[in-house]
Short mmCIF file of C-alpha atoms and ligand atoms in Angstrom, two decimals:
data_model
loop_
_atom_site.label_atom_id
_atom_site.label_comp_id
_atom_site.label_asym_id
_atom_site.label_seq_id
_atom_site.Cartn_x
_atom_site.Cartn_y
_atom_site.Cartn_z
CA UNK A 1 -30.27 23.41 21.59
CA UNK A 2 -26.97 25.06 20.87
CA UNK A 3 -26.83 28.70 19.89
CA UNK A 4 -26.05 29.63 16.29
CA UNK A 5 -24.53 33.00 17.05
CA UNK A 6 -20.91 31.85 17.14
CA UNK A 7 -21.35 29.82 13.99
CA UNK A 8 -19.80 30.70 10.63
CA UNK A 9 -23.17 30.12 9.02
CA UNK A 10 -25.37 31.32 11.87
CA UNK A 11 -26.91 34.37 10.17
CA UNK A 12 -29.98 32.84 8.60
CA UNK A 13 -30.87 30.68 11.62
CA UNK A 14 -33.19 31.65 14.44
CA UNK A 15 -33.30 28.32 16.18
CA UNK A 16 -30.45 26.27 17.59
CA UNK A 17 -29.05 22.93 16.44
CA UNK A 18 -30.04 19.71 18.20
CA UNK A 19 -27.03 18.51 20.20
CA UNK A 20 -27.13 15.14 18.50
CA UNK A 21 -26.93 16.68 15.08
CA UNK A 22 -24.12 18.90 16.32
CA UNK A 23 -22.08 15.81 17.15
CA UNK A 24 -23.26 13.92 14.08
CA UNK A 25 -22.36 16.80 11.75
CA UNK A 26 -18.91 17.49 13.23
CA UNK A 27 -15.77 16.19 11.50
CA UNK A 28 -13.31 17.91 13.78
CA UNK A 29 -12.55 14.65 15.68
CA UNK A 30 -10.81 13.22 12.56
CA UNK A 31 -10.23 16.11 10.17
CA UNK A 32 -8.00 17.98 12.69
CA UNK A 33 -5.34 15.61 11.39
CA UNK A 34 -5.19 17.78 8.24
CA UNK A 35 -4.33 21.01 10.04
CA UNK A 36 -1.04 21.42 8.22
CA UNK A 37 -2.70 21.25 4.81
CA UNK A 38 -5.45 23.60 5.97
CA UNK A 39 -3.10 26.19 7.22
CA UNK A 40 -0.88 25.97 4.11
CA UNK A 41 -4.10 26.48 2.04
CA UNK A 42 -4.91 29.55 4.01
CA UNK A 43 -1.42 30.97 3.80
CA UNK A 44 -1.56 30.68 0.03
CA UNK A 45 -5.08 32.04 -0.12
CA UNK A 46 -4.14 35.08 1.91
CA UNK A 47 -1.27 35.87 -0.43
CA UNK A 48 -3.59 35.43 -3.42
CA UNK A 49 -6.16 37.87 -1.92
CA UNK A 50 -3.37 40.39 -1.43
CA UNK A 51 -2.25 39.99 -5.11
CA UNK A 52 -5.84 40.51 -6.15
CA UNK A 53 -5.82 43.83 -4.27
CA UNK A 54 -8.57 42.66 -1.78
CA UNK A 55 -6.45 43.19 1.28
CA UNK A 56 -3.50 45.33 2.06
CA UNK A 57 0.12 44.04 2.44
CA UNK A 58 -0.19 45.05 6.08
CA UNK A 59 -3.35 42.94 6.57
CA UNK A 60 -1.77 40.01 4.78
CA UNK A 61 1.35 40.15 7.00
CA UNK A 62 -0.87 40.04 10.10
CA UNK A 63 -2.68 37.02 8.74
CA UNK A 64 0.58 35.24 7.97
CA UNK A 65 1.95 35.97 11.46
CA UNK A 66 -1.37 34.84 12.90
CA UNK A 67 -1.43 31.61 10.89
CA UNK A 68 2.08 30.82 11.93
CA UNK A 69 1.04 31.36 15.51
CA UNK A 70 -1.92 29.02 15.11
CA UNK A 71 0.24 26.46 13.42
CA UNK A 72 2.71 26.68 16.25
CA UNK A 73 -0.11 26.09 18.77
CA UNK A 74 -1.25 23.08 16.94
CA UNK A 75 2.24 21.73 16.52
CA UNK A 76 2.89 22.03 20.36
CA UNK A 77 -0.50 20.69 21.23
CA UNK A 78 -1.30 24.02 22.81
CA UNK A 79 -4.30 24.84 20.60
CA UNK A 80 -7.51 25.23 22.58
CA UNK A 81 -10.38 23.62 20.79
CA UNK A 82 -13.82 25.08 21.11
CA UNK A 83 -17.22 23.48 21.21
CA UNK A 84 -18.09 25.52 18.10
CA UNK A 85 -15.29 23.95 16.05
CA UNK A 86 -17.35 21.89 13.56
CA UNK A 87 -14.36 21.07 11.40
CA UNK A 88 -10.65 22.04 10.93
CA UNK A 89 -11.47 24.94 8.62
CA UNK A 90 -13.68 26.59 11.16
CA UNK A 91 -11.33 25.86 14.02
CA UNK A 92 -8.38 27.55 12.25
CA UNK A 93 -10.45 30.56 11.15
CA UNK A 94 -11.96 30.95 14.54
CA UNK A 95 -8.53 30.91 16.25
CA UNK A 96 -7.06 33.14 13.60
CA UNK A 97 -9.71 35.73 14.27
CA UNK A 98 -9.00 35.52 17.98
CA UNK A 99 -5.30 36.13 17.32
CA UNK A 100 -5.55 38.86 14.65
CA UNK A 101 -8.91 40.44 15.48
CA UNK A 102 -11.93 40.86 13.17
CA UNK A 103 -9.67 41.34 10.09
CA UNK A 104 -9.46 37.40 10.22
CA UNK A 105 -13.07 37.28 9.02
CA UNK A 106 -11.90 38.53 5.63
CA UNK A 107 -9.92 35.40 4.89
CA UNK A 108 -12.83 33.39 3.66
CA UNK A 109 -13.64 36.00 0.86
CA UNK A 110 -14.52 34.06 -2.25
CA UNK A 111 -13.55 30.80 -0.64
CA UNK A 112 -15.84 27.97 0.34
CA UNK A 113 -15.15 25.06 2.62
CA UNK A 114 -15.98 23.03 -0.48
CA UNK A 115 -12.88 24.06 -2.41
CA UNK A 116 -10.98 24.19 0.88
CA UNK A 117 -11.56 20.65 1.90
CA UNK A 118 -10.92 19.31 -1.65
CA UNK A 119 -7.59 21.17 -1.50
CA UNK A 120 -6.66 19.83 1.95
CA UNK A 121 -7.46 16.31 0.94
CA UNK A 122 -5.40 16.45 -2.27
CA UNK A 123 -2.39 17.91 -0.36
CA UNK A 124 -2.83 15.12 2.25
CA UNK A 125 -3.06 12.36 -0.33
CA UNK A 126 0.00 13.58 -2.25
CA UNK A 127 2.04 13.45 0.94
CA UNK A 128 0.61 10.10 1.98
CA UNK A 129 1.68 8.60 -1.40
CA UNK A 130 5.18 9.85 -0.73
CA UNK A 131 5.32 8.27 2.74
CA UNK A 132 3.87 4.96 1.53
CA UNK A 133 6.47 4.94 -1.21
CA UNK A 134 9.17 5.16 1.40
CA UNK A 135 7.76 2.29 3.36
CA UNK A 136 7.38 0.15 0.18
CA UNK A 137 11.00 0.81 -0.76
CA UNK A 138 12.15 -0.17 2.74
CA UNK A 139 10.30 -3.47 2.46
CA UNK A 140 11.66 -4.10 -1.04
CA UNK A 141 15.19 -3.33 0.21
CA UNK A 142 14.64 -6.01 2.96
CA UNK A 143 13.47 -8.57 0.40
CA UNK A 144 16.47 -7.83 -1.83
CA UNK A 145 18.92 -8.18 1.02
CA UNK A 146 17.43 -11.54 2.00
CA UNK A 147 17.39 -12.66 -1.60
CA UNK A 148 20.97 -11.72 -2.58
CA UNK A 149 22.86 -14.48 -0.67
CA UNK A 150 20.24 -17.18 -1.50
CA UNK A 151 20.47 -17.50 -5.32
CA UNK A 152 21.40 -21.21 -5.00
CA UNK A 153 19.44 -22.00 -1.93
CA UNK A 154 16.84 -24.52 -2.99
CA UNK A 155 13.24 -24.76 -1.88
CA UNK A 156 10.19 -26.47 -3.28
CA UNK A 157 7.98 -24.22 -5.47
CA UNK A 158 4.32 -24.77 -5.02
CA UNK A 159 1.24 -24.47 -7.17
CA UNK A 160 -2.10 -25.35 -5.43
CA UNK A 161 0.15 -25.74 -2.38
CA UNK A 162 1.43 -28.95 -3.94
CA UNK A 163 5.16 -29.37 -4.57
CA UNK A 164 5.52 -28.42 -8.30
CA UNK A 165 9.11 -27.54 -9.31
CA UNK A 166 12.30 -26.68 -7.57
CA UNK A 167 13.07 -22.92 -7.18
CA UNK A 168 15.46 -20.82 -5.15
CA UNK A 169 14.75 -18.76 -2.12
CA UNK A 170 16.04 -15.72 -3.92
CA UNK A 171 13.66 -16.24 -6.77
CA UNK A 172 10.82 -16.71 -4.36
CA UNK A 173 11.51 -13.47 -2.41
CA UNK A 174 11.98 -11.43 -5.59
CA UNK A 175 8.55 -12.48 -6.76
CA UNK A 176 7.21 -10.17 -4.09
CA UNK A 177 9.70 -7.41 -4.91
CA UNK A 178 7.94 -6.94 -8.29
CA UNK A 179 4.46 -6.92 -6.84
CA UNK A 180 5.47 -4.10 -4.49
CA UNK A 181 7.15 -2.29 -7.29
CA UNK A 182 3.81 -2.27 -9.15
CA UNK A 183 2.20 -0.96 -5.97
CA UNK A 184 4.70 1.96 -6.03
CA UNK A 185 3.58 2.71 -9.55
CA UNK A 186 -0.01 2.85 -8.47
CA UNK A 187 0.72 5.31 -5.70
CA UNK A 188 2.71 7.37 -8.10
CA UNK A 189 -0.23 7.49 -10.51
CA UNK A 190 -2.54 8.41 -7.57
CA UNK A 191 -0.29 11.24 -6.58
CA UNK A 192 -0.07 12.54 -10.16
CA UNK A 193 -3.82 12.61 -10.61
CA UNK A 194 -4.26 14.29 -7.17
CA UNK A 195 -1.77 16.92 -8.25
CA UNK A 196 -4.47 19.37 -9.44
CA UNK A 197 -5.55 22.40 -7.46
CA UNK A 198 -9.30 22.79 -6.57
CA UNK A 199 -8.87 26.04 -4.60
CA UNK A 200 -10.51 28.92 -6.30
CA UNK A 201 -13.46 26.88 -7.32
CA UNK A 202 -15.60 28.45 -4.63
CA UNK A 203 -18.65 26.53 -3.47
CA UNK A 204 -19.23 25.10 -6.99
CA UNK A 205 -19.39 27.86 -9.57
CA UNK A 206 -15.92 29.47 -9.40
CA UNK A 207 -14.29 32.36 -7.66
CA UNK A 208 -15.68 35.87 -8.17
CA UNK A 209 -13.00 37.88 -6.39
CA UNK A 210 -10.25 37.36 -9.04
CA UNK A 211 -7.73 35.25 -7.28
CA UNK A 212 -5.00 33.95 -9.56
CA UNK A 213 -5.37 30.21 -9.39
CA UNK A 214 -2.00 29.56 -11.14
CA UNK A 215 -0.31 31.54 -8.36
CA UNK A 216 -2.19 29.42 -5.77
CA UNK A 217 -1.03 26.24 -7.52
CA UNK A 218 2.55 27.30 -7.51
CA UNK A 219 2.36 28.31 -3.87
CA UNK A 220 0.87 24.96 -2.85
CA UNK A 221 3.07 22.83 -5.14
CA UNK A 222 0.28 21.66 -7.47
CA UNK A 223 1.21 20.87 -11.03
CA UNK A 224 -2.04 22.18 -12.56
CA UNK A 225 -5.28 23.84 -11.78
CA UNK A 226 -8.63 21.99 -12.10
CA UNK A 227 -10.48 22.80 -15.34
CA UNK A 228 -14.05 22.74 -13.96
CA UNK A 229 -15.15 24.13 -10.59
CA UNK A 230 -18.14 21.79 -10.30
CA UNK A 231 -15.99 18.69 -10.87
CA UNK A 232 -13.27 20.04 -8.57
CA UNK A 233 -15.44 20.34 -5.48
CA UNK A 234 -17.26 17.01 -6.01
CA UNK A 235 -14.41 14.81 -7.08
CA UNK A 236 -12.97 12.28 -4.70
CA UNK A 237 -11.59 9.89 -7.32
CA UNK A 238 -8.19 10.44 -5.95
CA UNK A 239 -9.30 9.12 -2.51
CA UNK A 240 -10.79 5.96 -4.15
CA UNK A 241 -7.52 5.61 -6.06
CA UNK A 242 -5.45 5.84 -3.02
CA UNK A 243 -7.58 3.29 -1.10
CA UNK A 244 -7.64 1.02 -4.13
CA UNK A 245 -3.83 1.10 -4.44
CA UNK A 246 -3.65 0.49 -0.67
CA UNK A 247 -6.09 -2.47 -1.00
CA UNK A 248 -3.96 -4.10 -3.67
CA UNK A 249 -0.77 -3.58 -1.64
CA UNK A 250 -2.58 -5.13 1.36
CA UNK A 251 -3.54 -8.10 -0.84
CA UNK A 252 0.20 -8.57 -1.65
CA UNK A 253 1.18 -8.26 2.01
CA UNK A 254 -1.47 -10.75 3.02
CA UNK A 255 -0.29 -13.13 0.37
CA UNK A 256 3.25 -12.91 1.60
CA UNK A 257 2.00 -13.26 5.18
CA UNK A 258 0.05 -16.43 4.36
CA UNK A 259 3.17 -18.05 2.75
CA UNK A 260 5.34 -17.25 5.69
CA UNK A 261 2.77 -18.55 8.13
CA UNK A 262 2.74 -21.77 6.28
CA UNK A 263 6.54 -21.95 5.84
CA UNK A 264 7.07 -21.30 9.59
CA UNK A 265 4.62 -24.03 10.63
CA UNK A 266 5.90 -27.19 12.16
CA UNK A 267 4.79 -29.00 9.04
CA UNK A 268 7.34 -27.02 6.98
CA UNK A 269 9.90 -25.22 9.22
CA UNK A 270 11.44 -23.57 6.22
CA UNK A 271 11.72 -20.34 8.06
CA UNK A 272 11.60 -19.15 11.62
CA UNK A 273 10.27 -15.78 12.71
CA UNK A 274 12.19 -13.68 15.15
CA UNK A 275 10.90 -13.44 18.73
CA UNK A 276 10.40 -9.74 18.15
CA UNK A 277 7.60 -10.44 15.62
CA UNK A 278 5.89 -13.33 17.36
CA UNK A 279 3.86 -13.67 20.48
CA UNK A 280 3.20 -16.50 22.98
CA UNK A 281 0.16 -18.30 24.22
CA UNK A 282 -1.39 -17.60 27.63
CA UNK A 283 -1.99 -21.38 28.02
CA UNK A 284 0.56 -23.34 26.06
CA UNK A 285 4.12 -22.54 27.09
CA UNK A 286 5.73 -23.95 23.89
CA UNK A 287 3.78 -21.69 21.53
CA UNK A 288 5.42 -19.03 19.35
CA UNK A 289 2.62 -17.61 17.20
CA UNK A 290 2.95 -15.58 14.02
CA UNK A 291 0.42 -12.91 15.20
CA UNK A 292 2.16 -10.19 13.29
CA UNK A 293 1.56 -11.89 9.91
CA UNK A 294 -1.85 -13.01 10.90
CA UNK A 295 -2.85 -9.38 11.69
CA UNK A 296 -1.47 -8.20 8.38
CA UNK A 297 -3.47 -10.89 6.61
CA UNK A 298 -6.56 -9.93 8.64
CA UNK A 299 -6.20 -6.23 8.12
CA UNK A 300 -6.35 -6.70 4.32
CA UNK A 301 -10.00 -7.23 4.82
CA UNK A 302 -10.25 -3.98 6.72
CA UNK A 303 -8.75 -1.92 3.88
CA UNK A 304 -10.65 -3.59 1.13
CA UNK A 305 -13.83 -2.97 3.26
CA UNK A 306 -12.95 0.71 3.33
CA UNK A 307 -12.72 0.75 -0.42
CA UNK A 308 -16.15 -0.71 -0.87
CA UNK A 309 -17.57 1.54 1.86
CA UNK A 310 -16.33 4.68 0.11
CA UNK A 311 -17.51 3.51 -3.22
CA UNK A 312 -20.94 2.93 -1.82
CA UNK A 313 -20.97 6.43 -0.34
CA UNK A 314 -20.06 7.98 -3.65
CA UNK A 315 -22.45 6.05 -5.80
CA UNK A 316 -25.59 7.94 -6.72
CA UNK A 317 -24.53 11.30 -5.38
CA UNK A 318 -25.86 14.37 -7.20
CA UNK A 319 -23.35 16.76 -8.66
CA UNK A 320 -20.84 18.83 -6.72
CA UNK A 321 -20.41 18.96 -2.97
CA UNK A 322 -22.76 17.01 -0.73
CA UNK A 323 -22.11 16.35 2.97
CA UNK A 324 -21.81 12.64 2.22
CA UNK A 325 -18.33 13.49 1.11
CA UNK A 326 -17.23 14.12 4.65
CA UNK A 327 -17.34 10.35 4.92
CA UNK A 328 -14.28 10.14 2.75
CA UNK A 329 -11.79 11.00 5.54
CA UNK A 330 -11.99 8.09 7.97
CA UNK A 331 -11.63 5.38 5.28
CA UNK A 332 -8.64 7.38 3.86
CA UNK A 333 -6.88 7.84 7.14
CA UNK A 334 -7.55 4.35 8.32
CA UNK A 335 -6.32 2.77 5.01
CA UNK A 336 -3.15 4.89 5.24
CA UNK A 337 -2.39 3.99 8.86
CA UNK A 338 -3.32 0.31 8.38
CA UNK A 339 -1.13 0.00 5.24
CA UNK A 340 1.77 1.93 6.66
CA UNK A 341 1.84 -0.21 9.87
CA UNK A 342 1.47 -3.45 7.81
CA UNK A 343 4.34 -2.49 5.60
CA UNK A 344 6.56 -1.71 8.61
CA UNK A 345 5.66 -4.94 10.44
CA UNK A 346 6.24 -6.98 7.29
CA UNK A 347 9.60 -5.26 6.75
CA UNK A 348 10.53 -6.20 10.33
CA UNK A 349 9.46 -9.78 9.83
CA UNK A 350 11.31 -10.10 6.49
CA UNK A 351 14.44 -8.41 7.88
CA UNK A 352 14.70 -10.81 10.79
CA UNK A 353 13.60 -13.98 9.03
CA UNK A 354 15.87 -16.96 9.30
CA UNK A 355 15.87 -19.60 6.60
CA UNK A 356 16.64 -23.25 7.04
CA UNK A 357 18.47 -24.32 3.92
CA UNK A 358 18.81 -27.87 5.26
CA UNK A 359 15.19 -28.21 6.04
CA UNK A 360 14.01 -26.90 2.62
CA UNK A 361 16.38 -29.25 0.89
CA UNK A 362 15.26 -32.17 3.04
CA UNK A 363 11.70 -31.44 2.06
CA UNK A 364 12.28 -31.57 -1.67
CA UNK A 365 10.21 -34.24 -3.15
CA UNK A 366 11.85 -36.12 -5.98
CA UNK A 367 8.65 -35.81 -8.01
CA UNK A 368 9.53 -32.17 -8.33
CA UNK A 369 11.80 -33.47 -11.12
CA UNK A 370 9.07 -35.12 -13.12
CA UNK A 371 8.99 -32.24 -15.61
CA UNK A 372 12.76 -32.65 -16.01
CA UNK A 373 12.29 -36.33 -16.78
CA UNK A 374 9.80 -35.42 -19.41
CA UNK A 375 12.21 -32.89 -20.90
CA UNK A 376 14.84 -35.76 -21.08
CA UNK A 377 12.55 -37.68 -23.42
CA UNK A 378 11.70 -34.54 -25.40
CA UNK A 379 15.42 -33.95 -25.97
CA UNK A 380 15.54 -37.47 -27.39
CA UNK A 381 12.88 -36.65 -29.84
CA UNK A 382 9.64 -37.68 -28.14
CA UNK A 383 6.73 -35.22 -28.47
CA UNK A 384 6.00 -33.53 -25.15
CA UNK A 385 2.43 -34.87 -24.75
CA UNK A 386 3.68 -38.42 -25.15
CA UNK A 387 6.57 -37.84 -22.76
CA UNK A 388 4.09 -36.43 -20.28
CA UNK A 389 2.04 -39.64 -20.50
CA UNK A 390 5.19 -41.85 -20.13
CA UNK A 391 6.45 -39.97 -17.00
CA UNK A 392 2.91 -40.15 -15.59
CA UNK A 393 3.11 -43.90 -15.78
CA UNK A 394 6.61 -43.94 -14.15
CA UNK A 395 5.19 -41.72 -11.29
CA UNK A 396 2.38 -44.22 -10.86
CA UNK A 397 4.84 -47.14 -10.84
CA UNK A 398 6.92 -45.37 -8.08
CA UNK A 399 3.76 -44.94 -6.04
CA UNK A 400 2.75 -48.53 -6.57
CA UNK A 401 6.20 -49.93 -5.59
CA UNK A 402 6.79 -47.31 -2.91
CA UNK A 403 10.05 -46.15 -4.51
CA UNK A 404 11.40 -42.81 -5.45
CA UNK A 405 12.30 -42.01 -9.18
CA UNK A 406 16.00 -42.50 -8.32
CA UNK A 407 15.32 -45.88 -6.66
CA UNK A 408 13.25 -47.12 -9.52
CA UNK A 409 15.35 -49.61 -11.53
CA UNK A 410 16.34 -48.64 -15.08
CA UNK A 411 14.37 -51.59 -16.44
CA UNK A 412 11.15 -50.04 -15.15
CA UNK A 413 11.99 -46.88 -17.05
CA UNK A 414 12.86 -48.84 -20.21
CA UNK A 415 9.59 -50.76 -19.97
CA UNK A 416 7.83 -47.45 -20.56
CA UNK A 417 10.25 -46.16 -23.20
CA UNK A 418 13.33 -47.38 -25.01
CA UNK A 419 14.67 -43.86 -25.06
CA UNK A 420 15.80 -44.07 -21.44
CA UNK A 421 19.45 -44.77 -20.89
CA UNK A 422 21.74 -45.02 -17.89
CA UNK A 423 22.19 -41.23 -17.89
CA UNK A 424 18.46 -40.64 -16.93
CA UNK A 425 19.49 -40.75 -13.26
CA UNK A 426 21.66 -37.69 -13.90
CA UNK A 427 18.47 -35.76 -14.48
CA UNK A 428 17.44 -36.56 -10.91
CA UNK A 429 19.43 -33.72 -9.43
CA UNK A 430 17.74 -30.66 -7.90
CA UNK A 431 20.64 -28.23 -8.51
CA UNK A 432 20.78 -29.25 -12.15
CA UNK A 433 17.05 -28.79 -12.44
CA UNK A 434 17.32 -25.26 -11.02
CA UNK A 435 20.05 -24.39 -13.55
CA UNK A 436 18.03 -25.50 -16.60
CA UNK A 437 15.42 -22.72 -16.13
CA UNK A 438 17.63 -19.97 -17.45
CA UNK A 439 15.33 -18.08 -19.58
CA UNK A 440 14.72 -14.37 -18.76
CA UNK A 441 12.70 -14.29 -15.54
CA UNK A 442 13.39 -17.94 -14.69
CA UNK A 443 14.85 -19.36 -11.46
CA UNK A 444 18.25 -20.49 -12.71
CA UNK A 445 21.06 -18.82 -10.70
CA UNK A 446 22.39 -16.94 -13.70
CA UNK A 447 18.87 -15.61 -14.58
CA UNK A 448 18.28 -14.59 -10.93
CA UNK A 449 21.59 -12.75 -10.83
CA UNK A 450 20.30 -10.65 -13.76
CA UNK A 451 17.02 -10.21 -11.90
CA UNK A 452 18.87 -8.98 -8.86
CA UNK A 453 20.67 -6.34 -10.97
CA UNK A 454 17.29 -5.19 -12.37
CA UNK A 455 15.79 -5.02 -8.93
CA UNK A 456 18.69 -2.96 -7.64
CA UNK A 457 18.44 -0.58 -10.60
CA UNK A 458 14.73 -0.28 -9.95
CA UNK A 459 15.28 0.71 -6.34
CA UNK A 460 18.14 3.14 -7.17
CA UNK A 461 16.17 5.02 -9.81
CA UNK A 462 12.58 6.09 -9.78
CA UNK A 463 12.52 7.99 -6.52
CA UNK A 464 9.21 9.75 -6.30
CA UNK A 465 9.88 13.52 -6.61
CA UNK A 466 9.42 15.35 -3.36
CA UNK A 467 5.90 16.70 -2.96
CA UNK A 468 6.24 18.08 0.54
CA UNK A 469 3.62 20.50 1.59
CA UNK A 470 5.46 23.62 2.56
N1 LIG B 1 -16.25 19.02 7.02
C1 LIG B 1 -16.65 19.12 5.62
C2 LIG B 1 -16.12 17.84 4.79
O1 LIG B 1 -15.34 17.26 5.34
C3 LIG B 1 -16.02 20.29 5.06
C4 LIG B 1 -16.84 20.90 3.87
C5 LIG B 1 -18.11 21.38 4.39
N2 LIG B 1 -18.86 22.05 3.41
C6 LIG B 1 -20.12 22.32 3.56
N3 LIG B 1 -20.71 22.94 2.54
N4 LIG B 1 -20.78 22.00 4.52
O2 LIG B 1 -16.47 17.60 3.76
#
């Protein structure tokens, strides 16, 4: 059994803790990652205690120097961890007391690890949202750069993985730009809801020593103070929101990864991946595998799993703080790391992607123009439903006679409808087909040019305001 003497909460215990529980209970292995936030919280709290007249300016000054020294040790990897350090809050307070002497023991006056951890977590999430935003923007910039010169580069557009209508590479790439822009919005929302200070809520009922919470909020860069101390110490909605936004971003990344895996396969060869983002086979010398993209696709399951895991932890908890809440950190950190790496890997893949315009054009199936043929009849007065039926019969005729729509003789067209004239063959042109879809948001070059301008404006504006912890 380990002794309770050195413990922050040792007073009421006469027996020691089972070593297994000691290890099971400790969060230091992973929450040490939040040391910056923890120290920032203590610096602000020390200043608030001084303002409340609970400590002298001299004591506060000693604490601030001491906290700076502890931060410096942590920064340089010189901090010596102790067996007694259950979590980052205890480790910092223990070391501070070693540095400044027994006066360090006053720092926790009116404060609980419950409002402390909630504060650290919110600070961490706000910063994480900012960092993810930067990586999302970098990926979106890469998509935009690849799209810009490919407004007239044709490729088949698919539905159900069947060739459907002709599109351009630029239009295809920009479809992902807008997904990632929505992801940015979700991280912005997450950061905005995390931007509320829990410190000064105490264990659950509030702070009895008169700290000015608005002062604390200003010091720590929070936009507001929480309205209810019980809610403040028990709330982890912002962690769920972060992992949920991360999950959706991973879904988008996995979706792009899946497309590019298919497009780089021998069956398509629309794109080729750079050597720097592929790996070889230990057995087959010719192989160049898209492991980078497969891992991004695979890790999507990992992040969505973290989301369901945390929701299951939160479900059915009684009010305010329960130790179950310690289980919020690993899913949060892991989701952040996984998303950030996946965004960077994908940005690397996209930035070095080579497109084969010839290969994509060669793969265009003339049946991609079937809708254009129906539109030809509609332009000559036939109701669309009937035109759809007529073209369906022509497709069947092509299949039967093993011809393409341009090889099929005009007589065969006219057997299905008198409205067909010589000029029907002019419809069978992929570039012309692309140009017809000129409505807002369509794939026609002029519409895509407007889309590019909108995308550039989106990236230029809307910078997330700096929320640095400092
Ligand atoms: N390590 C704890 C956590 O992550 C800190 C809060 C502990 N509070 C408590 N009352 N035991 O949630």
